[in-house]
Amino acid sequence: MSIAPSRQSLAATAPVVSTTVTSGVPLLDVQRQYQAIRGEIAAAVTRVCDSGRFILGPDCEQLETALAAYCQVPHGVACASGSDALLLALMAYGIGPGDEVLMPSYTFFATASAAWRLGAKPVFVDIEPATFNIDPKHLERSITSATKAIVPVHLFGQCAAMREIVAIAKKRQIPIIEDAAQAVGAELDGRRAGSWGEIGCLSFYPTKNLGGFGDGGLLTVKDQALAGRLKLLRGHGMEPRYYHHVVGINSRLDSLQAAVLNVKLPYLDDWTAARQTNARLYGELFAECGLDRILGLPKEAANSRHVWNQYVIRVPDGRRDALRAHLAQQKIGTEIYYPVSLHRQECFSSLGYGPGSLPHSEQAANETIALPIFPELSPAELRTVVHGIAAFFGVSRHAGANRPHL
């Protein structure tokens, strides 16, 4: 399921990029996307300003409806951030002290902090090396009588092994809360991220595929009563005004953010297609110079739609940090997602995870590096990135190539 662009294609409106690159390549350049749609953004923001409805106004309701449809669920509940979405989801199930929440260790901190803030215990699960997503076999072995929720993360834009995870959860009657912060529009077997579990959690942080002009989040929900509870919790548990049935939090989405996201959503599939094209070109370029035999390149699972929030490679033999320093000298942007797995973070030391307890997560933390993948990159910029990596490894640009276009 997708939303077809209702406006002029970005292919016709995007700024022209030179075929040669002399000033490096940024990890992300949000200005390129903004400049292509700035007129629409300005009009949407002005409309909100003129309306005076700045919190959970009509623009928020429009976004909730549109994104619920996009994610193939009946209900959407907007909130202040992806982190709050995770927190609200756990609150809706009454999770607290004495409860355990299963999640991968190789992910962003918010996945674990949501459980910790409620007094629950994060139980960290190792990942599948090929996809960086939670390993269902390790997940099943980690379930105890105290397990009250499973939080799979669709990391870097690819769905976790949800068929297996859903089967495990159903057998034990444990709710699934999907962390889909990096995976809006990702699919497995034609089903969208956020439609597999009871709740899905999206983020609109500016680096996301659907990024706002600040923080923002949304929960995708199947059950109407559960959606109503989430709406109650996001607004201090208040309904009607000044009557509080439960203790909630203040996590309301700004109408300005919703207005920006409503402009962007019809373009999302075009931007996803551009990310997919960039990922394919990376694969071709790495293969042409033989770097595919040196690096661990990302893999797309069968029957899936990878939306490539990040393009993450593995650098073996302890050379990751040196490669990153080399690329920085070439003004090529990179990032490490994530240098320390959650089970080894100092703040969770009381949980007792020692070195080597989750070996695949720890290996990923030591080897991975993210390369530029945003939609507006030019082929010349992608070649610049691959040239820089080839130079670091002393590899000829045309080694193993069938055609000399690297």
Short mmCIF file of C-alpha atoms in Angstrom, two decimals:
data_model
loop_
_atom_site.label_atom_id
_atom_site.label_comp_id
_atom_site.label_asym_id
_atom_site.label_seq_id
_atom_site.Cartn_x
_atom_site.Cartn_y
_atom_site.Cartn_z
CA MET A 1 0.00 0.00 0.00
CA SER A 2 1.31 3.45 -0.83
CA ILE A 3 0.19 7.02 -1.23
CA ALA A 4 0.77 8.25 -4.75
CA PRO A 5 2.33 11.70 -4.99
CA SER A 6 -0.40 14.27 -5.57
CA ARG A 7 2.04 16.99 -6.57
CA GLN A 8 4.72 17.47 -9.18
CA SER A 9 7.37 14.76 -8.98
CA LEU A 10 10.53 15.70 -7.14
CA ALA A 11 12.48 14.49 -10.15
CA ALA A 12 11.37 17.67 -11.86
CA THR A 13 11.78 20.02 -8.91
CA ALA A 14 14.97 18.82 -7.17
CA PRO A 15 18.01 21.06 -7.55
CA VAL A 16 20.49 20.05 -10.23
CA VAL A 17 23.63 18.44 -8.81
CA SER A 18 26.95 18.57 -10.61
CA THR A 19 28.24 15.33 -12.14
CA THR A 20 31.57 15.86 -10.38
CA VAL A 21 32.10 16.21 -6.66
CA THR A 22 34.96 18.26 -5.28
CA SER A 23 33.72 19.32 -1.84
CA GLY A 24 33.07 16.00 -0.16
CA VAL A 25 29.78 14.27 0.57
CA PRO A 26 27.63 14.95 3.65
CA LEU A 27 26.10 12.11 5.64
CA LEU A 28 22.79 13.96 5.38
CA ASP A 29 21.73 17.25 3.81
CA VAL A 30 18.20 18.15 4.85
CA GLN A 31 18.39 21.44 2.97
CA ARG A 32 18.24 19.70 -0.41
CA GLN A 33 14.88 18.17 0.42
CA TYR A 34 13.58 21.36 1.98
CA GLN A 35 14.53 23.57 -0.97
CA ALA A 36 12.52 21.34 -3.32
CA ILE A 37 9.28 21.83 -1.36
CA ARG A 38 9.88 25.06 0.58
CA GLY A 39 6.92 26.84 -1.03
CA GLU A 40 4.50 24.13 0.10
CA ILE A 41 6.04 24.07 3.55
CA ALA A 42 5.76 27.85 3.90
CA ALA A 43 2.11 27.79 2.87
CA ALA A 44 1.28 25.01 5.33
CA VAL A 45 3.06 26.74 8.23
CA THR A 46 1.36 30.04 7.43
CA ARG A 47 -2.03 28.33 7.44
CA VAL A 48 -1.40 26.95 10.94
CA CYS A 49 -0.18 30.32 12.17
CA ASP A 50 -3.30 32.00 10.83
CA SER A 51 -5.54 29.37 12.44
CA GLY A 52 -4.06 29.75 15.93
CA ARG A 53 -4.56 26.00 16.53
CA PHE A 54 -1.04 24.98 17.48
CA ILE A 55 -1.54 21.75 19.49
CA LEU A 56 -3.36 18.65 18.19
CA GLY A 57 -5.28 20.70 15.66
CA PRO A 58 -6.80 19.63 12.32
CA ASP A 59 -3.35 19.10 10.80
CA CYS A 60 -2.58 16.51 13.49
CA GLU A 61 -5.85 14.72 12.86
CA GLN A 62 -5.09 14.68 9.13
CA LEU A 63 -1.66 13.20 9.79
CA GLU A 64 -3.06 10.54 12.13
CA THR A 65 -5.58 9.42 9.50
CA ALA A 66 -3.13 9.48 6.58
CA LEU A 67 -0.31 7.65 8.35
CA ALA A 68 -2.63 5.03 9.78
CA ALA A 69 -3.75 4.26 6.22
CA TYR A 70 -0.15 4.31 4.98
CA CYS A 71 0.88 1.83 7.69
CA GLN A 72 -2.17 -0.39 7.04
CA VAL A 73 -3.84 0.06 10.44
CA PRO A 74 -7.15 1.64 11.50
CA HIS A 75 -5.84 4.19 13.99
CA GLY A 76 -2.99 6.66 14.42
CA VAL A 77 -2.16 8.55 17.62
CA ALA A 78 0.23 11.48 17.26
CA CYS A 79 2.60 12.34 20.10
CA ALA A 80 5.64 14.49 20.83
CA SER A 81 8.44 12.09 19.82
CA GLY A 82 9.34 8.55 18.89
CA SER A 83 10.73 8.09 22.40
CA ASP A 84 7.39 9.12 23.88
CA ALA A 85 5.62 6.73 21.52
CA LEU A 86 7.54 3.83 23.07
CA LEU A 87 6.86 5.10 26.57
CA LEU A 88 3.14 5.58 25.92
CA ALA A 89 2.84 2.11 24.39
CA LEU A 90 4.30 0.49 27.50
CA MET A 91 2.15 2.69 29.77
CA ALA A 92 -0.96 1.60 27.89
CA TYR A 93 -0.23 -1.99 28.92
CA GLY A 94 0.38 -1.00 32.52
CA ILE A 95 4.00 -2.15 32.45
CA GLY A 96 6.00 -1.29 35.54
CA PRO A 97 8.17 -2.66 38.36
CA GLY A 98 8.68 -6.42 38.29
CA ASP A 99 7.89 -6.66 34.57
CA GLU A 100 10.36 -7.61 31.85
CA VAL A 101 10.41 -6.15 28.33
CA LEU A 102 12.35 -8.00 25.63
CA MET A 103 14.24 -5.96 23.03
CA PRO A 104 17.44 -6.01 20.97
CA SER A 105 20.59 -4.59 22.49
CA TYR A 106 21.86 -3.19 19.18
CA THR A 107 19.52 -0.20 18.80
CA PHE A 108 19.00 3.41 19.86
CA PHE A 109 18.80 4.14 23.58
CA ALA A 110 15.10 5.12 23.62
CA THR A 111 14.01 1.51 23.12
CA ALA A 112 15.39 0.57 26.52
CA SER A 113 14.91 3.86 28.37
CA ALA A 114 11.13 3.67 27.93
CA ALA A 115 10.98 0.43 29.93
CA TRP A 116 13.55 1.62 32.48
CA ARG A 117 11.67 4.85 33.20
CA LEU A 118 8.60 2.82 34.14
CA GLY A 119 10.58 0.66 36.54
CA ALA A 120 10.51 -2.37 34.26
CA LYS A 121 13.55 -4.46 33.38
CA PRO A 122 14.91 -4.35 29.83
CA VAL A 123 15.93 -7.85 28.78
CA PHE A 124 18.41 -7.57 25.93
CA VAL A 125 18.36 -10.03 23.06
CA ASP A 126 21.10 -10.67 20.51
CA ILE A 127 20.70 -9.88 16.81
CA GLU A 128 20.88 -11.73 13.52
CA PRO A 129 24.23 -10.71 12.00
CA ALA A 130 22.89 -10.44 8.44
CA THR A 131 20.04 -8.00 9.16
CA PHE A 132 21.09 -6.41 12.50
CA ASN A 133 17.56 -7.18 13.75
CA ILE A 134 16.51 -9.15 16.81
CA ASP A 135 17.10 -12.92 16.60
CA PRO A 136 13.80 -14.82 17.11
CA LYS A 137 15.60 -17.89 18.44
CA HIS A 138 17.36 -15.89 21.13
CA LEU A 139 14.11 -14.02 21.78
CA GLU A 140 12.16 -17.18 22.56
CA ARG A 141 14.85 -18.42 24.93
CA SER A 142 14.69 -15.12 26.83
CA ILE A 143 10.99 -15.25 27.72
CA THR A 144 10.09 -15.77 31.38
CA SER A 145 6.91 -15.57 33.42
CA ALA A 146 7.74 -11.89 34.01
CA THR A 147 7.84 -11.01 30.29
CA LYS A 148 5.08 -8.50 29.60
CA ALA A 149 6.01 -7.10 26.18
CA ILE A 150 8.25 -7.73 23.17
CA VAL A 151 9.74 -4.71 21.39
CA PRO A 152 11.31 -5.72 18.06
CA VAL A 153 13.17 -2.91 16.28
CA HIS A 154 13.08 -2.60 12.50
CA LEU A 155 16.64 -1.32 12.38
CA PHE A 156 18.04 0.83 9.57
CA GLY A 157 14.80 0.53 7.58
CA GLN A 158 14.26 -3.23 7.36
CA CYS A 159 11.55 -5.21 9.11
CA ALA A 160 12.57 -7.73 11.73
CA ALA A 161 11.58 -11.39 11.28
CA MET A 162 8.00 -10.64 12.23
CA ARG A 163 6.44 -13.94 11.12
CA GLU A 164 8.51 -15.80 13.68
CA ILE A 165 8.20 -13.09 16.34
CA VAL A 166 4.39 -12.94 16.02
CA ALA A 167 4.17 -16.72 16.32
CA ILE A 168 6.26 -16.65 19.50
CA ALA A 169 4.23 -13.82 21.00
CA LYS A 170 0.86 -15.38 20.19
CA LYS A 171 1.87 -18.68 21.77
CA ARG A 172 2.74 -16.87 25.02
CA GLN A 173 0.02 -14.16 24.71
CA ILE A 174 2.59 -11.36 24.94
CA PRO A 175 1.86 -8.03 23.23
CA ILE A 176 4.21 -6.79 20.51
CA ILE A 177 5.19 -3.13 20.39
CA GLU A 178 7.08 -2.45 17.16
CA ASP A 179 9.85 0.13 17.24
CA ALA A 180 9.47 1.32 13.65
CA ALA A 181 11.20 4.67 14.21
CA GLN A 182 13.61 4.02 11.32
CA ALA A 183 11.26 2.05 9.10
CA VAL A 184 8.18 3.97 7.99
CA GLY A 185 6.97 2.24 4.82
CA ALA A 186 9.12 -0.87 5.26
CA GLU A 187 7.38 -4.14 4.43
CA LEU A 188 7.61 -7.86 4.98
CA ASP A 189 5.33 -10.10 2.91
CA GLY A 190 3.46 -6.96 1.83
CA ARG A 191 2.66 -5.91 5.40
CA ARG A 192 3.94 -2.57 6.59
CA ALA A 193 6.07 -1.94 9.63
CA GLY A 194 3.73 -0.92 12.42
CA SER A 195 0.95 -3.29 11.32
CA TRP A 196 2.32 -6.55 12.76
CA GLY A 197 2.07 -5.93 16.48
CA GLU A 198 -0.56 -4.39 18.70
CA ILE A 199 1.18 -1.00 18.54
CA GLY A 200 3.81 0.49 16.23
CA CYS A 201 5.99 3.47 17.15
CA LEU A 202 7.17 6.00 14.56
CA SER A 203 9.60 8.90 14.87
CA PHE A 204 9.69 12.12 12.87
CA TYR A 205 13.13 13.22 14.02
CA PRO A 206 14.68 15.20 11.13
CA THR A 207 17.06 12.38 10.13
CA LYS A 208 14.21 9.92 9.56
CA ASN A 209 12.82 9.06 6.11
CA LEU A 210 9.76 11.11 7.02
CA GLY A 211 11.40 13.81 9.10
CA GLY A 212 9.87 16.92 10.58
CA PHE A 213 11.36 20.23 11.61
CA GLY A 214 11.88 19.00 15.17
CA ASP A 215 10.69 16.17 17.35
CA GLY A 216 7.48 14.27 16.70
CA GLY A 217 6.08 10.76 16.84
CA LEU A 218 3.05 8.62 16.13
CA LEU A 219 1.62 5.31 17.30
CA THR A 220 -0.05 2.96 14.84
CA VAL A 221 -2.82 0.99 16.52
CA LYS A 222 -5.21 -1.79 15.51
CA ASP A 223 -7.67 -1.69 18.42
CA GLN A 224 -9.97 1.31 18.88
CA ALA A 225 -10.09 1.05 22.67
CA LEU A 226 -6.30 0.88 22.86
CA ALA A 227 -6.03 3.95 20.62
CA GLY A 228 -8.40 5.78 22.94
CA ARG A 229 -6.27 4.86 25.96
CA LEU A 230 -3.14 6.14 24.22
CA LYS A 231 -4.84 9.44 23.43
CA LEU A 232 -5.86 9.73 27.06
CA LEU A 233 -2.32 9.02 28.29
CA ARG A 234 -0.66 11.51 25.93
CA GLY A 235 -2.72 14.37 27.40
CA HIS A 236 -2.19 13.97 31.16
CA GLY A 237 -4.97 11.38 31.37
CA MET A 238 -7.46 14.23 31.00
CA GLU A 239 -10.96 13.79 29.55
CA PRO A 240 -12.88 16.07 29.65
CA ARG A 241 -10.73 19.08 30.39
CA TYR A 242 -9.40 19.14 33.98
CA TYR A 243 -10.88 15.72 34.82
CA HIS A 244 -8.11 13.14 35.13
CA HIS A 245 -8.89 9.41 35.02
CA VAL A 246 -5.29 8.22 35.00
CA VAL A 247 -1.87 9.83 35.36
CA GLY A 248 -0.58 10.37 31.85
CA ILE A 249 2.15 12.54 30.39
CA ASN A 250 2.33 15.66 28.25
CA SER A 251 3.11 14.32 24.78
CA ARG A 252 1.09 16.24 22.24
CA LEU A 253 2.21 16.85 18.66
CA ASP A 254 2.54 20.44 17.50
CA SER A 255 0.29 21.36 14.59
CA LEU A 256 3.27 23.01 12.87
CA GLN A 257 5.11 19.69 12.82
CA ALA A 258 2.02 17.91 11.54
CA ALA A 259 1.58 20.49 8.77
CA VAL A 260 5.16 19.94 7.60
CA LEU A 261 4.73 16.17 7.68
CA ASN A 262 1.45 16.35 5.76
CA VAL A 263 3.30 18.17 2.97
CA LYS A 264 6.06 15.56 2.97
CA LEU A 265 4.03 12.35 3.20
CA PRO A 266 2.87 12.27 -0.46
CA TYR A 267 6.54 12.38 -1.51
CA LEU A 268 7.66 9.60 0.82
CA ASP A 269 7.46 6.76 -1.70
CA ASP A 270 9.48 8.77 -4.25
CA TRP A 271 12.14 9.41 -1.61
CA THR A 272 12.13 5.74 -0.64
CA ALA A 273 12.63 4.73 -4.27
CA ALA A 274 15.62 7.09 -4.46
CA ARG A 275 17.13 5.53 -1.33
CA GLN A 276 16.63 2.08 -2.85
CA THR A 277 18.33 3.22 -6.06
CA ASN A 278 21.27 4.55 -4.04
CA ALA A 279 21.59 1.26 -2.17
CA ARG A 280 21.62 -0.69 -5.43
CA LEU A 281 24.25 1.63 -6.92
CA TYR A 282 26.44 1.23 -3.84
CA GLY A 283 26.27 -2.54 -4.31
CA GLU A 284 27.26 -2.27 -7.96
CA LEU A 285 30.13 0.13 -7.28
CA PHE A 286 31.51 -1.93 -4.41
CA ALA A 287 31.38 -5.06 -6.58
CA GLU A 288 33.11 -3.36 -9.51
CA CYS A 289 36.23 -2.65 -7.48
CA GLY A 290 36.14 -5.82 -5.40
CA LEU A 291 35.23 -4.12 -2.13
CA ASP A 292 32.30 -6.51 -1.77
CA ARG A 293 34.94 -9.16 -0.93
CA ILE A 294 36.47 -6.96 1.79
CA LEU A 295 33.50 -5.26 3.41
CA GLY A 296 30.33 -6.71 4.86
CA LEU A 297 27.61 -5.13 2.74
CA PRO A 298 24.02 -4.81 4.00
CA LYS A 299 21.58 -7.51 2.94
CA GLU A 300 17.89 -7.23 2.17
CA ALA A 301 15.76 -10.09 3.46
CA ALA A 302 13.51 -12.04 1.09
CA ASN A 303 9.96 -10.75 0.55
CA SER A 304 10.82 -7.41 2.13
CA ARG A 305 10.79 -3.75 1.26
CA HIS A 306 13.87 -2.13 2.75
CA VAL A 307 13.50 1.65 3.04
CA TRP A 308 17.20 2.30 3.80
CA ASN A 309 17.08 4.83 6.61
CA GLN A 310 20.76 3.96 6.92
CA TYR A 311 23.24 2.16 4.66
CA VAL A 312 25.46 0.34 7.14
CA ILE A 313 28.54 -1.67 6.18
CA ARG A 314 30.87 -3.83 8.26
CA VAL A 315 34.59 -3.12 8.30
CA PRO A 316 36.58 -6.14 9.52
CA ASP A 317 39.92 -6.50 11.30
CA GLY A 318 39.49 -3.52 13.60
CA ARG A 319 39.89 -1.00 10.78
CA ARG A 320 36.51 0.72 11.11
CA ASP A 321 37.69 3.76 13.05
CA ALA A 322 40.71 4.26 10.79
CA LEU A 323 38.46 4.14 7.73
CA ARG A 324 36.15 6.70 9.28
CA ALA A 325 39.07 9.02 10.00
CA HIS A 326 40.27 8.61 6.40
CA LEU A 327 36.83 9.47 5.00
CA ALA A 328 36.58 12.47 7.30
CA GLN A 329 39.80 13.79 5.76
CA GLN A 330 38.06 13.50 2.39
CA LYS A 331 35.05 15.39 3.83
CA ILE A 332 32.87 12.32 3.44
CA GLY A 333 30.31 12.09 6.21
CA THR A 334 29.82 8.89 8.19
CA GLU A 335 28.36 7.85 11.54
CA ILE A 336 28.58 4.86 13.84
CA TYR A 337 25.19 3.38 14.74
CA TYR A 338 25.87 2.26 17.49
CA PRO A 339 29.34 2.24 19.10
CA VAL A 340 28.16 0.65 22.38
CA SER A 341 25.33 -1.87 22.52
CA LEU A 342 22.74 -1.16 25.18
CA HIS A 343 23.62 -4.12 27.39
CA ARG A 344 27.13 -2.65 27.77
CA GLN A 345 26.01 0.92 28.56
CA GLU A 346 27.12 2.15 31.97
CA CYS A 347 23.60 3.10 33.03
CA PHE A 348 22.48 -0.53 32.64
CA SER A 349 25.49 -2.10 34.37
CA SER A 350 23.30 -3.26 37.27
CA LEU A 351 21.62 -5.72 34.89
CA GLY A 352 24.82 -7.76 34.92
CA TYR A 353 25.61 -8.24 31.24
CA GLY A 354 29.32 -8.94 30.88
CA PRO A 355 31.60 -8.74 27.84
CA GLY A 356 30.68 -11.40 25.29
CA SER A 357 27.17 -11.96 26.65
CA LEU A 358 25.59 -10.84 23.35
CA PRO A 359 28.40 -11.47 20.87
CA HIS A 360 26.66 -10.50 17.63
CA SER A 361 25.52 -7.17 19.07
CA GLU A 362 29.01 -6.45 20.34
CA GLN A 363 30.61 -7.37 17.03
CA ALA A 364 28.23 -5.08 15.16
CA ALA A 365 29.07 -2.23 17.52
CA ASN A 366 32.76 -2.73 16.74
CA GLU A 367 32.50 -3.14 12.96
CA THR A 368 29.67 -1.04 11.54
CA ILE A 369 29.73 2.36 9.89
CA ALA A 370 26.92 4.22 8.10
CA LEU A 371 27.47 5.85 4.71
CA PRO A 372 25.43 8.63 3.05
CA ILE A 373 22.16 7.26 1.62
CA PHE A 374 19.71 10.20 1.59
CA PRO A 375 17.48 10.50 -1.49
CA GLU A 376 19.01 13.63 -3.01
CA LEU A 377 22.52 12.16 -3.39
CA SER A 378 23.87 12.12 -6.93
CA PRO A 379 25.56 9.11 -8.54
CA ALA A 380 28.76 11.16 -8.62
CA GLU A 381 28.60 11.58 -4.86
CA LEU A 382 28.09 7.86 -4.36
CA ARG A 383 31.15 7.20 -6.51
CA THR A 384 33.11 9.69 -4.41
CA VAL A 385 32.24 7.69 -1.30
CA VAL A 386 33.28 4.40 -2.88
CA HIS A 387 36.47 5.98 -4.29
CA GLY A 388 37.37 7.12 -0.79
CA ILE A 389 36.89 3.64 0.65
CA ALA A 390 38.79 2.04 -2.24
CA ALA A 391 41.72 4.36 -1.63
CA PHE A 392 41.82 3.43 2.04
CA PHE A 393 42.07 -0.27 1.21
CA GLY A 394 44.50 0.30 -1.66
CA VAL A 395 42.06 -1.17 -4.14
CA SER A 396 42.01 -0.18 -7.79
CA ARG A 397 38.81 1.60 -8.70
CA HIS A 398 38.30 -0.72 -11.65
CA ALA A 399 39.47 -4.00 -10.12
CA GLY A 400 37.02 -6.67 -11.19
CA ALA A 401 34.91 -4.19 -13.13
CA ASN A 402 33.11 -5.11 -16.31
CA ARG A 403 32.64 -1.46 -17.21
CA PRO A 404 34.74 1.55 -16.18
CA HIS A 405 32.05 3.85 -14.79
CA LEU A 406 33.23 3.85 -11.20
#
